[in-house]
Amino acid sequence: MLSPLFKPVDFKDCPGWDDDRQLEAFGAFVRSAERVREKPYKSGALGISFEALAPIFADSRETLVETDQQARNFFEKWFRPALVTSTEPNDGFVTGFYEPQVIASPVRTERFVVPFLRRPDDLVDVDDGNRPDGLDPYFAFARQTPAGLVEYFDRPAIESGALNDRGLEIAFVESPVDAFFVHVQGAAQLKMTDGTLRRITYAAKTGHRFTGIGKILLDSGEIAPENMSMRSICSWLADHQEKARALMWNNRSYIFFREADVEDESLGPIAAAKVPLTGGRSLAVDRLLHTFGTPFYIHAPDLKAFGGDCFARLMIAQDTGSAIVGPARGDLFAGSGDAAGEIAGGIRNKADFYALVPRSLLAQQL
């Protein structure tokens, strides 16, 4: 049953729909369509099921689409937009994320001393079937010990050496601040000192709650609200090196990585939907509510990122995140590198979410 949070409208009610470049979104959609040949996506709780999306995925694999108009026709044929409504206070809001690029060494040197770590063998997945009494229900990971499962080491413990001499290091970077922001984003391109390009992406985490250091700087008055951005956070960390580690340690969550191929440098990392992200077209959503592959038209009139007077774009749900909670809450993937980081760091905007609902679902409710 389709959620009543979806209020069907017409495409003419989506501001800027006829001016968007839907061909870019179609390419991202087809990447999800190819992926589901191997394994279907789990359906979200709000009722846009994988079963309803499956014939649309199949048609996209067979349909020749070469222009924005053809892509627009495809989406209009199969879908009808629905404004996503919510009573949640943080809904109707977008932020941004990106894939950092950092210089790295395959071995520890005097300059490159901060490691990215693989998943340890004593980190185990936790669910209601094996969760020990007393372990915070939030934790999806724990540490296996002879006495049973316990809370895993947090960021301060790991950065103080709790996992030293385990052979977990993938690569090393120079700056703990660079490493911290790679952890926040969950992936990175590594420009290796030997001239090669490598990629790391999320493998697991300790399970601790994420704490945003930007909010701490806001609440303490260190950065004014009107000046808050990723650049201002980085500047504060650079100017207060004696306080930087203590601030970053407030975020107890620690990410473990795995290596991934760099098959196409123009695309981002392979994320939760198991497809490479597309800059400006991939969207992170609440995975429990929405189904990967669902198109969303996002209208954020105050957002000037990606060019144009306002943000009005068709996006494809292809990632998720622990901070992305609610039916009309999203994270826009800005791409890879410093320029994408500048874009992503400035995105904190109110937005209208129009889910593209398969027409077959709406017909069932008539």
mmCIF file of C-alpha atoms in Angstrom:
data_model
loop_
_atom_site.group_PDB
_atom_site.id
_atom_site.type_symbol
_atom_site.label_atom_id
_atom_site.label_comp_id
_atom_site.label_asym_id
_atom_site.label_seq_id
_atom_site.Cartn_x
_atom_site.Cartn_y
_atom_site.Cartn_z
ATOM 1 C CA MET A 1 0.000 0.000 0.000
ATOM 2 C CA LEU A 2 1.361 3.369 -1.027
ATOM 3 C CA SER A 3 1.873 5.723 1.920
ATOM 4 C CA PRO A 4 -0.512 8.679 2.294
ATOM 5 C CA LEU A 5 2.611 10.814 2.649
ATOM 6 C CA PHE A 6 2.760 10.748 -1.163
ATOM 7 C CA LYS A 7 0.425 13.395 -2.622
ATOM 8 C CA PRO A 8 0.123 12.847 -6.418
ATOM 9 C CA VAL A 9 0.576 15.921 -8.617
ATOM 10 C CA ASP A 10 1.328 16.481 -12.309
ATOM 11 C CA PHE A 11 4.718 17.046 -13.897
ATOM 12 C CA LYS A 12 3.695 20.634 -14.641
ATOM 13 C CA ASP A 13 3.504 21.103 -10.869
ATOM 14 C CA CYS A 14 7.214 20.281 -10.517
ATOM 15 C CA PRO A 15 9.025 23.640 -10.901
ATOM 16 C CA GLY A 16 11.585 23.548 -13.714
ATOM 17 C CA TRP A 17 10.799 19.998 -14.843
ATOM 18 C CA ASP A 18 10.861 20.872 -18.557
ATOM 19 C CA ASP A 19 14.240 22.612 -18.176
ATOM 20 C CA ASP A 20 16.069 19.764 -16.477
ATOM 21 C CA ARG A 21 18.606 17.517 -18.229
ATOM 22 C CA GLN A 22 16.916 14.219 -17.507
ATOM 23 C CA LEU A 23 19.310 12.292 -19.745
ATOM 24 C CA GLU A 24 21.912 12.511 -16.955
ATOM 25 C CA ALA A 25 19.432 11.053 -14.479
ATOM 26 C CA PHE A 26 18.440 8.339 -16.963
ATOM 27 C CA GLY A 27 22.077 7.177 -17.107
ATOM 28 C CA ALA A 28 22.141 6.842 -13.319
ATOM 29 C CA PHE A 29 18.776 5.042 -13.383
ATOM 30 C CA VAL A 30 20.062 2.512 -15.924
ATOM 31 C CA ARG A 31 23.058 1.744 -13.710
ATOM 32 C CA SER A 32 20.621 0.659 -11.011
ATOM 33 C CA ALA A 33 18.609 -1.243 -13.614
ATOM 34 C CA GLU A 34 21.696 -3.215 -14.583
ATOM 35 C CA ARG A 35 22.558 -3.907 -10.962
ATOM 36 C CA VAL A 36 19.186 -5.482 -10.134
ATOM 37 C CA ARG A 37 19.768 -8.193 -12.719
ATOM 38 C CA GLU A 38 21.934 -9.745 -9.975
ATOM 39 C CA LYS A 39 19.852 -9.023 -6.881
ATOM 40 C CA PRO A 40 16.619 -7.078 -6.259
ATOM 41 C CA TYR A 41 16.599 -4.071 -3.975
ATOM 42 C CA LYS A 42 14.696 -4.330 -0.707
ATOM 43 C CA SER A 43 11.457 -2.377 -0.753
ATOM 44 C CA GLY A 44 11.089 0.652 1.483
ATOM 45 C CA ALA A 45 8.301 0.955 4.028
ATOM 46 C CA LEU A 46 6.455 3.792 2.231
ATOM 47 C CA GLY A 47 5.152 1.543 -0.514
ATOM 48 C CA ILE A 48 7.205 2.163 -3.667
ATOM 49 C CA SER A 49 8.087 -1.494 -4.013
ATOM 50 C CA PHE A 50 10.836 -3.105 -6.014
ATOM 51 C CA GLU A 51 8.179 -5.184 -7.758
ATOM 52 C CA ALA A 52 6.608 -1.993 -9.127
ATOM 53 C CA LEU A 53 9.988 -0.667 -10.256
ATOM 54 C CA ALA A 54 11.155 -3.936 -11.840
ATOM 55 C CA PRO A 55 9.350 -3.592 -15.217
ATOM 56 C CA ILE A 56 10.564 0.011 -15.473
ATOM 57 C CA PHE A 57 14.136 -1.082 -14.849
ATOM 58 C CA ALA A 58 13.696 -3.750 -17.527
ATOM 59 C CA ASP A 59 12.343 -1.260 -20.054
ATOM 60 C CA SER A 60 15.206 1.169 -19.391
ATOM 61 C CA ARG A 61 17.689 -1.546 -20.293
ATOM 62 C CA GLU A 62 15.990 -2.037 -23.668
ATOM 63 C CA THR A 63 15.024 1.531 -24.578
ATOM 64 C CA LEU A 64 17.358 3.696 -26.639
ATOM 65 C CA VAL A 65 17.462 7.102 -24.966
ATOM 66 C CA GLU A 66 19.846 9.694 -26.397
ATOM 67 C CA THR A 67 18.311 13.083 -25.596
ATOM 68 C CA ASP A 68 16.853 14.907 -22.629
ATOM 69 C CA GLN A 69 13.436 14.868 -24.292
ATOM 70 C CA GLN A 70 13.555 11.116 -24.778
ATOM 71 C CA ALA A 71 14.590 10.681 -21.144
ATOM 72 C CA ARG A 72 11.799 13.020 -20.034
ATOM 73 C CA ASN A 73 9.310 11.023 -22.096
ATOM 74 C CA PHE A 74 10.535 7.791 -20.490
ATOM 75 C CA PHE A 75 10.015 9.035 -16.941
ATOM 76 C CA GLU A 76 6.653 10.613 -17.772
ATOM 77 C CA LYS A 77 5.475 7.370 -19.365
ATOM 78 C CA TRP A 78 6.218 5.208 -16.362
ATOM 79 C CA PHE A 79 5.854 7.550 -13.395
ATOM 80 C CA ARG A 80 3.704 10.233 -11.853
ATOM 81 C CA PRO A 81 5.235 12.705 -9.386
ATOM 82 C CA ALA A 82 4.005 12.832 -5.802
ATOM 83 C CA LEU A 83 4.919 15.523 -3.297
ATOM 84 C CA VAL A 84 6.388 13.884 -0.214
ATOM 85 C CA THR A 85 4.746 15.326 2.887
ATOM 86 C CA SER A 86 5.859 14.895 6.474
ATOM 87 C CA THR A 87 5.350 16.242 9.957
ATOM 88 C CA GLU A 88 8.987 15.583 10.870
ATOM 89 C CA PRO A 89 10.780 18.862 11.744
ATOM 90 C CA ASN A 90 13.929 18.042 9.748
ATOM 91 C CA ASP A 91 12.163 16.873 6.612
ATOM 92 C CA GLY A 92 12.044 18.824 3.379
ATOM 93 C CA PHE A 93 15.791 19.339 3.712
ATOM 94 C CA VAL A 94 18.919 18.472 1.718
ATOM 95 C CA THR A 95 22.591 18.341 2.558
ATOM 96 C CA GLY A 96 25.531 17.340 0.363
ATOM 97 C CA PHE A 97 28.306 14.756 0.307
ATOM 98 C CA TYR A 98 31.247 14.039 -1.976
ATOM 99 C CA GLU A 99 34.240 11.780 -2.548
ATOM 100 C CA PRO A 100 37.457 13.421 -1.299
ATOM 101 C CA GLN A 101 40.731 13.082 -3.188
ATOM 102 C CA VAL A 102 43.838 12.831 -1.024
ATOM 103 C CA ILE A 103 47.509 12.072 -1.584
ATOM 104 C CA ALA A 104 48.449 8.770 0.050
ATOM 105 C CA SER A 105 51.306 6.348 0.480
ATOM 106 C CA PRO A 106 51.034 2.554 0.438
ATOM 107 C CA VAL A 107 53.452 2.401 3.397
ATOM 108 C CA ARG A 108 54.029 4.446 6.522
ATOM 109 C CA THR A 109 56.725 7.108 6.132
ATOM 110 C CA GLU A 110 57.884 10.089 8.170
ATOM 111 C CA ARG A 111 55.348 12.190 6.248
ATOM 112 C CA PHE A 112 52.469 9.751 5.780
ATOM 113 C CA VAL A 113 51.497 8.454 9.209
ATOM 114 C CA VAL A 114 47.668 8.418 9.413
ATOM 115 C CA PRO A 115 46.236 5.051 8.279
ATOM 116 C CA PHE A 116 42.997 3.960 6.687
ATOM 117 C CA LEU A 117 42.109 0.575 8.153
ATOM 118 C CA ARG A 118 40.435 -2.553 6.821
ATOM 119 C CA ARG A 119 37.637 -4.233 8.736
ATOM 120 C CA PRO A 120 39.093 -6.134 11.713
ATOM 121 C CA ASP A 121 38.309 -9.830 12.062
ATOM 122 C CA ASP A 122 36.888 -9.340 15.577
ATOM 123 C CA LEU A 123 34.241 -6.870 14.353
ATOM 124 C CA VAL A 124 30.950 -8.739 13.965
ATOM 125 C CA ASP A 125 27.511 -7.732 12.766
ATOM 126 C CA VAL A 126 24.902 -7.487 15.508
ATOM 127 C CA ASP A 127 21.132 -7.883 15.286
ATOM 128 C CA ASP A 128 18.341 -8.911 17.617
ATOM 129 C CA GLY A 129 19.407 -12.532 17.271
ATOM 130 C CA ASN A 130 22.868 -12.140 18.822
ATOM 131 C CA ARG A 131 22.711 -8.806 20.686
ATOM 132 C CA PRO A 132 23.944 -9.241 24.277
ATOM 133 C CA ASP A 133 22.005 -7.774 27.177
ATOM 134 C CA GLY A 134 23.042 -4.204 27.865
ATOM 135 C CA LEU A 135 24.404 -3.402 24.409
ATOM 136 C CA ASP A 136 22.817 -0.232 23.050
ATOM 137 C CA PRO A 137 20.154 -1.259 20.484
ATOM 138 C CA TYR A 138 21.620 1.346 18.124
ATOM 139 C CA PHE A 139 24.783 -0.704 17.648
ATOM 140 C CA ALA A 140 24.874 -2.812 14.484
ATOM 141 C CA PHE A 141 28.454 -3.945 15.181
ATOM 142 C CA ALA A 142 30.303 -5.269 18.220
ATOM 143 C CA ARG A 143 33.656 -6.766 19.214
ATOM 144 C CA GLN A 144 34.021 -10.502 19.649
ATOM 145 C CA THR A 145 35.899 -11.418 22.841
ATOM 146 C CA PRO A 146 36.353 -14.720 24.715
ATOM 147 C CA ALA A 147 33.712 -13.460 27.138
ATOM 148 C CA GLY A 148 31.232 -12.574 24.364
ATOM 149 C CA LEU A 149 30.234 -9.503 22.384
ATOM 150 C CA VAL A 150 31.103 -6.068 23.735
ATOM 151 C CA GLU A 151 31.056 -2.512 22.411
ATOM 152 C CA TYR A 152 33.800 -2.002 19.840
ATOM 153 C CA PHE A 153 36.724 0.387 20.315
ATOM 154 C CA ASP A 154 35.747 3.965 19.471
ATOM 155 C CA ARG A 155 37.653 6.634 17.545
ATOM 156 C CA PRO A 156 39.771 7.863 20.487
ATOM 157 C CA ALA A 157 40.781 4.307 21.368
ATOM 158 C CA ILE A 158 41.625 3.327 17.785
ATOM 159 C CA GLU A 159 43.573 6.504 17.083
ATOM 160 C CA SER A 160 45.438 5.926 20.352
ATOM 161 C CA GLY A 161 46.612 2.519 19.130
ATOM 162 C CA ALA A 162 43.946 -0.063 20.035
ATOM 163 C CA LEU A 163 44.325 -1.736 16.615
ATOM 164 C CA ASN A 164 48.043 -1.244 16.089
ATOM 165 C CA ASP A 165 50.105 -4.186 14.823
ATOM 166 C CA ARG A 166 47.068 -5.937 13.357
ATOM 167 C CA GLY A 167 48.118 -5.462 9.696
ATOM 168 C CA LEU A 168 44.909 -3.597 8.845
ATOM 169 C CA GLU A 169 46.463 -0.622 7.077
ATOM 170 C CA ILE A 170 45.377 -0.007 3.475
ATOM 171 C CA ALA A 171 47.244 3.269 2.935
ATOM 172 C CA PHE A 172 48.514 6.289 4.841
ATOM 173 C CA VAL A 173 47.816 10.014 4.513
ATOM 174 C CA GLU A 174 49.612 12.988 5.981
ATOM 175 C CA SER A 175 46.858 14.873 7.751
ATOM 176 C CA PRO A 176 44.539 13.578 10.478
ATOM 177 C CA VAL A 177 42.044 16.221 9.328
ATOM 178 C CA ASP A 178 42.051 14.814 5.772
ATOM 179 C CA ALA A 179 41.524 11.331 7.197
ATOM 180 C CA PHE A 180 38.683 12.555 9.403
ATOM 181 C CA PHE A 181 36.758 14.031 6.477
ATOM 182 C CA VAL A 182 37.258 10.846 4.467
ATOM 183 C CA HIS A 183 35.617 9.033 7.396
ATOM 184 C CA VAL A 184 32.743 11.515 7.359
ATOM 185 C CA GLN A 185 32.183 11.002 3.628
ATOM 186 C CA GLY A 186 32.749 7.238 3.755
ATOM 187 C CA ALA A 187 34.909 6.982 0.621
ATOM 188 C CA ALA A 188 37.892 8.568 -1.127
ATOM 189 C CA GLN A 189 40.086 8.540 -4.182
ATOM 190 C CA LEU A 190 43.708 8.022 -3.183
ATOM 191 C CA LYS A 191 46.332 9.671 -5.370
ATOM 192 C CA MET A 192 49.215 7.382 -4.537
ATOM 193 C CA THR A 193 52.779 8.598 -4.336
ATOM 194 C CA ASP A 194 53.700 6.127 -7.108
ATOM 195 C CA GLY A 195 51.340 7.911 -9.515
ATOM 196 C CA THR A 196 48.494 5.401 -9.416
ATOM 197 C CA LEU A 197 44.909 6.144 -8.469
ATOM 198 C CA ARG A 198 43.170 3.931 -5.936
ATOM 199 C CA ARG A 199 39.781 4.074 -4.277
ATOM 200 C CA ILE A 200 38.596 3.135 -0.818
ATOM 201 C CA THR A 201 34.988 2.862 0.216
ATOM 202 C CA TYR A 202 32.964 1.984 3.296
ATOM 203 C CA ALA A 203 33.270 -1.561 4.636
ATOM 204 C CA ALA A 204 31.968 -1.302 8.222
ATOM 205 C CA LYS A 205 32.073 0.912 11.299
ATOM 206 C CA THR A 206 32.463 0.602 15.038
ATOM 207 C CA GLY A 207 28.760 1.240 15.550
ATOM 208 C CA HIS A 208 28.990 4.359 17.686
ATOM 209 C CA ARG A 209 26.683 7.255 16.890
ATOM 210 C CA PHE A 210 27.966 9.879 14.496
ATOM 211 C CA THR A 211 28.547 13.291 16.087
ATOM 212 C CA GLY A 212 28.902 16.278 13.766
ATOM 213 C CA ILE A 213 31.730 18.549 14.855
ATOM 214 C CA GLY A 214 30.147 21.453 12.960
ATOM 215 C CA LYS A 215 27.283 21.507 15.452
ATOM 216 C CA ILE A 216 29.753 21.570 18.340
ATOM 217 C CA LEU A 217 31.518 24.561 16.801
ATOM 218 C CA LEU A 218 28.156 26.275 16.289
ATOM 219 C CA ASP A 219 26.920 25.584 19.806
ATOM 220 C CA SER A 220 30.180 26.818 21.333
ATOM 221 C CA GLY A 221 30.136 30.006 19.258
ATOM 222 C CA GLU A 222 33.428 29.178 17.541
ATOM 223 C CA ILE A 223 31.800 29.598 14.110
ATOM 224 C CA ALA A 224 28.806 31.840 13.426
ATOM 225 C CA PRO A 225 25.796 30.173 11.757
ATOM 226 C CA GLU A 226 26.070 32.360 8.658
ATOM 227 C CA ASN A 227 29.709 31.303 8.213
ATOM 228 C CA MET A 228 29.222 27.562 8.742
ATOM 229 C CA SER A 229 30.619 25.447 5.912
ATOM 230 C CA MET A 230 33.070 22.638 5.382
ATOM 231 C CA ARG A 231 35.714 25.212 4.510
ATOM 232 C CA SER A 232 35.158 27.099 7.772
ATOM 233 C CA ILE A 233 35.407 23.852 9.771
ATOM 234 C CA CYS A 234 38.672 22.964 8.017
ATOM 235 C CA SER A 235 40.016 26.462 8.646
ATOM 236 C CA TRP A 236 39.132 26.224 12.338
ATOM 237 C CA LEU A 237 40.902 22.874 12.634
ATOM 238 C CA ALA A 238 44.000 24.269 10.903
ATOM 239 C CA ASP A 239 44.035 27.358 13.153
ATOM 240 C CA HIS A 240 43.476 25.391 16.384
ATOM 241 C CA GLN A 241 45.709 22.377 15.945
ATOM 242 C CA GLU A 242 46.113 21.959 19.695
ATOM 243 C CA LYS A 243 42.329 21.515 20.022
ATOM 244 C CA ALA A 244 41.638 19.720 16.731
ATOM 245 C CA ARG A 245 42.115 16.137 17.919
ATOM 246 C CA ALA A 246 39.937 16.631 20.993
ATOM 247 C CA LEU A 247 37.196 18.109 18.824
ATOM 248 C CA MET A 248 37.342 15.276 16.278
ATOM 249 C CA TRP A 249 37.317 12.695 19.073
ATOM 250 C CA ASN A 250 33.823 13.890 19.981
ATOM 251 C CA ASN A 251 32.792 11.823 16.946
ATOM 252 C CA ARG A 252 33.295 8.350 18.397
ATOM 253 C CA SER A 253 32.166 6.666 15.178
ATOM 254 C CA TYR A 254 35.063 5.180 13.209
ATOM 255 C CA ILE A 255 34.874 3.837 9.656
ATOM 256 C CA PHE A 256 36.671 0.818 8.210
ATOM 257 C CA PHE A 257 37.326 0.669 4.474
ATOM 258 C CA ARG A 258 37.842 -1.722 1.619
ATOM 259 C CA GLU A 259 39.624 -1.170 -1.658
ATOM 260 C CA ALA A 260 37.518 -0.719 -4.786
ATOM 261 C CA ASP A 261 38.335 -0.554 -8.481
ATOM 262 C CA VAL A 262 38.471 2.753 -10.314
ATOM 263 C CA GLU A 263 36.751 1.665 -13.518
ATOM 264 C CA ASP A 264 35.511 5.140 -14.502
ATOM 265 C CA GLU A 265 37.113 8.238 -12.982
ATOM 266 C CA SER A 266 34.079 10.328 -13.993
ATOM 267 C CA LEU A 267 31.861 8.345 -11.612
ATOM 268 C CA GLY A 268 31.922 8.222 -7.842
ATOM 269 C CA PRO A 269 32.340 5.275 -5.503
ATOM 270 C CA ILE A 270 30.064 2.266 -5.425
ATOM 271 C CA ALA A 271 27.656 3.020 -2.603
ATOM 272 C CA ALA A 272 24.821 1.297 -0.747
ATOM 273 C CA ALA A 273 22.803 0.553 -3.895
ATOM 274 C CA LYS A 274 25.864 -1.244 -5.318
ATOM 275 C CA VAL A 275 26.290 1.133 -8.259
ATOM 276 C CA PRO A 276 28.801 3.945 -8.806
ATOM 277 C CA LEU A 277 27.385 7.305 -7.807
ATOM 278 C CA THR A 278 26.785 10.032 -10.376
ATOM 279 C CA GLY A 279 27.738 13.573 -9.419
ATOM 280 C CA GLY A 280 24.685 15.814 -9.290
ATOM 281 C CA ARG A 281 22.287 12.914 -9.941
ATOM 282 C CA SER A 282 22.685 10.392 -7.105
ATOM 283 C CA LEU A 283 20.770 10.886 -3.887
ATOM 284 C CA ALA A 284 21.155 9.348 -0.437
ATOM 285 C CA VAL A 285 17.806 8.634 1.242
ATOM 286 C CA ASP A 286 16.398 6.927 4.294
ATOM 287 C CA ARG A 287 16.828 3.301 3.269
ATOM 288 C CA LEU A 288 14.128 2.036 5.609
ATOM 289 C CA LEU A 289 11.494 4.239 3.962
ATOM 290 C CA HIS A 290 12.513 4.398 0.302
ATOM 291 C CA THR A 291 13.544 1.838 -2.307
ATOM 292 C CA PHE A 292 16.870 2.233 -4.081
ATOM 293 C CA GLY A 293 16.464 3.197 -7.717
ATOM 294 C CA THR A 294 13.438 5.424 -7.040
ATOM 295 C CA PRO A 295 13.687 8.741 -8.929
ATOM 296 C CA PHE A 296 13.133 11.916 -6.896
ATOM 297 C CA TYR A 297 12.676 15.376 -8.323
ATOM 298 C CA ILE A 298 14.251 17.818 -5.856
ATOM 299 C CA HIS A 299 13.312 21.498 -5.867
ATOM 300 C CA ALA A 300 15.391 23.708 -3.569
ATOM 301 C CA PRO A 301 14.868 27.327 -4.676
ATOM 302 C CA ASP A 302 17.546 28.740 -2.351
ATOM 303 C CA LEU A 303 20.225 26.273 -3.427
ATOM 304 C CA LYS A 304 22.555 27.657 -6.113
ATOM 305 C CA ALA A 305 24.952 24.693 -6.246
ATOM 306 C CA PHE A 306 25.674 22.928 -9.537
ATOM 307 C CA GLY A 307 24.957 26.143 -11.458
ATOM 308 C CA GLY A 308 21.643 27.795 -12.198
ATOM 309 C CA ASP A 309 19.447 30.129 -10.216
ATOM 310 C CA CYS A 310 17.960 27.323 -8.113
ATOM 311 C CA PHE A 311 18.308 23.589 -7.724
ATOM 312 C CA ALA A 312 15.631 21.689 -9.646
ATOM 313 C CA ARG A 313 16.853 18.244 -10.667
ATOM 314 C CA LEU A 314 15.819 14.667 -11.103
ATOM 315 C CA MET A 315 17.905 12.477 -8.787
ATOM 316 C CA ILE A 316 18.090 8.705 -8.301
ATOM 317 C CA ALA A 317 18.091 7.136 -4.836
ATOM 318 C CA GLN A 318 21.366 5.198 -4.740
ATOM 319 C CA ASP A 319 22.826 5.631 -1.265
ATOM 320 C CA THR A 320 21.889 6.049 2.381
ATOM 321 C CA GLY A 321 23.418 7.359 5.588
ATOM 322 C CA SER A 322 22.873 7.242 9.332
ATOM 323 C CA ALA A 323 22.052 10.971 9.408
ATOM 324 C CA ILE A 324 19.507 10.684 6.582
ATOM 325 C CA VAL A 325 16.300 10.001 8.464
ATOM 326 C CA GLY A 326 12.788 10.855 7.297
ATOM 327 C CA PRO A 327 10.644 10.661 4.150
ATOM 328 C CA ALA A 328 11.743 14.034 2.745
ATOM 329 C CA ARG A 329 15.386 14.100 3.772
ATOM 330 C CA GLY A 330 18.210 13.655 1.289
ATOM 331 C CA ASP A 331 21.950 13.956 0.721
ATOM 332 C CA LEU A 332 23.017 15.128 -2.746
ATOM 333 C CA PHE A 333 26.172 13.544 -4.167
ATOM 334 C CA ALA A 334 28.293 16.372 -5.566
ATOM 335 C CA GLY A 335 31.053 14.332 -7.203
ATOM 336 C CA SER A 336 34.752 13.791 -6.480
ATOM 337 C CA GLY A 337 37.580 16.145 -5.560
ATOM 338 C CA ASP A 338 38.020 19.569 -3.983
ATOM 339 C CA ALA A 339 35.540 21.382 -6.233
ATOM 340 C CA ALA A 340 32.845 18.856 -5.351
ATOM 341 C CA GLY A 341 33.772 19.270 -1.701
ATOM 342 C CA GLU A 342 33.188 23.014 -1.939
ATOM 343 C CA ILE A 343 29.747 22.358 -3.387
ATOM 344 C CA ALA A 344 28.806 19.647 -0.896
ATOM 345 C CA GLY A 345 30.007 21.616 2.113
ATOM 346 C CA GLY A 346 27.643 24.476 1.358
ATOM 347 C CA ILE A 347 24.445 22.473 0.921
ATOM 348 C CA ARG A 348 22.025 22.850 3.828
ATOM 349 C CA ASN A 349 18.745 23.875 2.245
ATOM 350 C CA LYS A 350 15.020 23.492 2.478
ATOM 351 C CA ALA A 351 13.671 21.463 -0.419
ATOM 352 C CA ASP A 352 10.523 19.929 -1.826
ATOM 353 C CA PHE A 353 10.752 16.224 -2.621
ATOM 354 C CA TYR A 354 8.674 14.799 -5.456
ATOM 355 C CA ALA A 355 8.904 11.022 -5.537
ATOM 356 C CA LEU A 356 8.300 9.564 -8.979
ATOM 357 C CA VAL A 357 5.730 6.881 -8.206
ATOM 358 C CA PRO A 358 5.174 4.035 -10.686
ATOM 359 C CA ARG A 359 1.816 4.613 -12.367
ATOM 360 C CA SER A 360 0.944 0.977 -11.724
ATOM 361 C CA LEU A 361 0.884 1.650 -7.975
ATOM 362 C CA LEU A 362 -1.420 4.623 -8.348
ATOM 363 C CA ALA A 363 -3.750 2.624 -10.592
ATOM 364 C CA GLN A 364 -4.082 -0.032 -7.879
ATOM 365 C CA GLN A 365 -5.412 2.606 -5.465
ATOM 366 C CA LEU A 366 -8.111 3.942 -7.742
#
